[in-house]
Each structure stands twice: as C-alpha cells, then as structure tokens.
Amino acid sequence: MATILIIEDNPANMRLAEIILTSAGYTVQQACDAATGLAQVQAEAPDLILMDVQMPGMDGLTATRLLKSDPATRTIPVIAVTALAMTGDRDKILAAGCDGYISKPIHYPDLLGKVHALLTATRDAPGQSR
Ligand code: MN
C-alpha cells in the first residue's frame, strides 16, 4: 500500500487526515512544517503528498514549487489542502504545480477519491516506475 506524507501545521487537521488515510490502509508520514516535509520527501520518497497551503514559515505552494522543480521529486503527486475557496485560488494552486486540491473542512470521500485517482494515474503513466 502506498505511503502518503501529510504536511500540515494544524494538529486537528493533521489528525483527521491521518485517521482517514490510515483507516483506508495507507501508510502515513507526518510533517508539521514545509521545511521538515521537504526533508522527509528527500529521505523517504512518499508516493503522494497531502500539502496544506497555509502554514507559518514556508507556505505549501512554495514547497510544491520546489518539489516540482526537482527532477528527483517532481513526479510525486501533490494534493493541496486549502481553506480558501476563492475562484483565483484554483489557478494559483495549479500554477504552483499541485496535481489536485481539496477544501477544508476535509470530507473523507473527496480526499480518498483524489488520492486513489492520483496514485492510479501515477502508476499507469508511461515511464513511471514509482
Ligand atoms: Mn495551515
């Protein structure tokens, strides 16, 4: 089963995402800020990243841009988690390189549906051996 790294500064949101993903059988790694998360990506190569957008220090979109500019990490799917529901945010999130996004509060069918779709797409993509 795939390993998913959750990068999230809010303990309640972290716990909720962890419960949803572990209940579905995924292995979960956790980082409570972007810098720690980026280091974990390099060290442990998760299959997918759940990335909070709003975090103190480096925000989630900046972290995603860094991951997507590195050949070693650019193929790892990133799902942005955003509390913002403005129309322009979708464009900002996709422009940063995120492969998808969900809105807070997290609804588990939405989260699991997007995780499953992205993991399946990554696995089936030509030239991907992850
Ligand atoms: Mn946050």
Short mmCIF file of C-alpha atoms and ligand atoms in Angstrom, two decimals:
data_model
loop_
_atom_site.label_atom_id
_atom_site.label_comp_id
_atom_site.label_asym_id
_atom_site.label_seq_id
_atom_site.Cartn_x
_atom_site.Cartn_y
_atom_site.Cartn_z
CA MET A 1 0.00 0.00 0.00
CA ALA A 2 1.16 3.49 -0.80
CA THR A 3 2.86 5.84 1.64
CA ILE A 4 1.41 9.33 1.98
CA LEU A 5 3.21 12.28 3.56
CA ILE A 6 0.93 14.81 5.26
CA ILE A 7 2.45 18.28 5.60
CA GLU A 8 0.11 20.26 7.87
CA ASP A 9 0.65 22.74 10.70
CA ASN A 10 -2.76 22.35 12.35
CA PRO A 11 -2.82 19.37 14.77
CA ALA A 12 -6.58 18.78 14.40
CA ASN A 13 -6.41 18.73 10.60
CA MET A 14 -3.31 16.53 10.74
CA ARG A 15 -5.08 14.05 13.00
CA LEU A 16 -8.19 13.96 10.81
CA ALA A 17 -6.22 13.35 7.62
CA GLU A 18 -4.13 10.71 9.39
CA ILE A 19 -7.23 8.86 10.60
CA ILE A 20 -8.87 8.94 7.17
CA LEU A 21 -5.78 7.71 5.34
CA THR A 22 -4.68 5.06 7.83
CA SER A 23 -8.27 3.75 8.03
CA ALA A 24 -8.15 3.31 4.26
CA GLY A 25 -4.95 1.27 4.64
CA TYR A 26 -2.34 3.82 3.63
CA THR A 27 0.93 4.26 5.48
CA VAL A 28 1.15 7.83 6.74
CA GLN A 29 4.15 10.05 7.42
CA GLN A 30 3.73 13.46 9.05
CA ALA A 31 5.49 16.80 8.99
CA CYS A 32 4.19 19.90 10.75
CA ASP A 33 6.01 22.44 8.58
CA ALA A 34 7.16 22.71 4.99
CA ALA A 35 10.91 22.58 5.65
CA THR A 36 10.57 19.37 7.65
CA GLY A 37 8.28 17.98 4.97
CA LEU A 38 10.74 18.71 2.17
CA ALA A 39 13.50 16.93 4.07
CA GLN A 40 11.22 13.93 4.59
CA VAL A 41 10.37 13.78 0.90
CA GLN A 42 14.07 13.56 0.07
CA ALA A 43 14.74 10.95 2.74
CA GLU A 44 11.69 8.73 2.40
CA ALA A 45 10.24 9.28 -1.10
CA PRO A 46 6.50 9.08 -0.33
CA ASP A 47 4.09 8.01 -3.08
CA LEU A 48 1.90 11.09 -2.62
CA ILE A 49 1.92 14.31 -0.61
CA LEU A 50 -1.02 15.99 1.09
CA MET A 51 0.09 19.62 1.33
CA ASP A 52 -1.54 22.27 3.49
CA VAL A 53 -1.43 25.60 1.67
CA GLN A 54 -1.39 27.96 4.64
CA MET A 55 1.48 27.33 7.03
CA PRO A 56 3.75 29.61 9.04
CA GLY A 57 7.20 29.88 7.51
CA MET A 58 7.25 28.38 4.05
CA ASP A 59 3.72 28.01 2.63
CA GLY A 60 2.51 24.91 0.83
CA LEU A 61 2.55 26.38 -2.66
CA THR A 62 6.18 27.48 -2.31
CA ALA A 63 7.07 24.00 -1.08
CA THR A 64 5.22 22.45 -4.02
CA ARG A 65 7.09 24.67 -6.49
CA LEU A 66 10.38 23.44 -5.02
CA LEU A 67 9.31 19.79 -5.26
CA LYS A 68 8.11 20.22 -8.83
CA SER A 69 11.35 21.92 -9.91
CA ASP A 70 13.46 18.99 -8.68
CA PRO A 71 13.70 16.03 -11.10
CA ALA A 72 14.02 13.68 -8.11
CA THR A 73 10.65 14.69 -6.67
CA ARG A 74 8.61 16.22 -9.50
CA THR A 75 6.67 13.03 -10.27
CA ILE A 76 5.30 12.68 -6.73
CA PRO A 77 1.64 13.77 -6.85
CA VAL A 78 0.77 16.70 -4.58
CA ILE A 79 -2.77 17.38 -3.33
CA ALA A 80 -3.13 20.88 -1.91
CA VAL A 81 -5.40 21.33 1.10
CA THR A 82 -6.84 24.82 1.23
CA ALA A 83 -9.19 26.71 3.48
CA LEU A 84 -9.54 29.36 0.81
CA ALA A 85 -12.43 28.93 -1.56
CA MET A 86 -11.85 31.87 -3.83
CA THR A 87 -12.02 31.32 -7.57
CA GLY A 88 -8.49 32.58 -8.14
CA ASP A 89 -7.02 30.09 -5.70
CA ARG A 90 -7.60 27.17 -8.05
CA ASP A 91 -5.37 28.83 -10.63
CA LYS A 92 -2.69 29.65 -8.06
CA ILE A 93 -2.72 26.09 -6.75
CA LEU A 94 -2.44 24.52 -10.19
CA ALA A 95 0.17 27.08 -11.32
CA ALA A 96 2.34 26.03 -8.37
CA GLY A 97 2.31 22.50 -9.77
CA CYS A 98 -0.19 20.82 -7.48
CA ASP A 99 -1.86 17.82 -9.11
CA GLY A 100 -5.15 18.43 -7.34
CA TYR A 101 -6.68 20.14 -4.33
CA ILE A 102 -9.31 19.69 -1.67
CA SER A 103 -11.01 22.27 0.52
CA LYS A 104 -11.23 22.32 4.30
CA PRO A 105 -13.13 21.02 6.11
CA ILE A 106 -11.81 17.71 4.77
CA HIS A 107 -14.53 15.34 3.56
CA TYR A 108 -13.20 11.82 3.52
CA PRO A 109 -14.81 10.60 0.25
CA ASP A 110 -13.35 13.64 -1.51
CA LEU A 111 -9.90 13.07 -0.03
CA LEU A 112 -9.81 9.32 -0.66
CA GLY A 113 -11.22 9.72 -4.18
CA LYS A 114 -8.50 12.18 -5.17
CA VAL A 115 -5.73 10.17 -3.50
CA HIS A 116 -6.81 6.99 -5.25
CA ALA A 117 -7.17 8.69 -8.64
CA LEU A 118 -3.72 10.27 -8.47
CA LEU A 119 -1.98 7.12 -7.25
CA THR A 120 -3.62 5.13 -10.04
CA ALA A 121 -2.67 7.75 -12.65
CA THR A 122 0.94 7.81 -11.45
CA ARG A 123 1.20 4.04 -11.52
CA ASP A 124 -0.23 3.80 -15.02
CA ALA A 125 1.73 6.68 -16.51
CA PRO A 126 4.28 5.65 -19.12
CA GLY A 127 7.88 5.78 -17.97
CA GLN A 128 6.97 5.86 -14.29
CA SER A 129 8.48 3.14 -12.20
CA ARG A 130 7.49 4.56 -8.84
MN MN B 1 -2.36 25.54 7.93
#
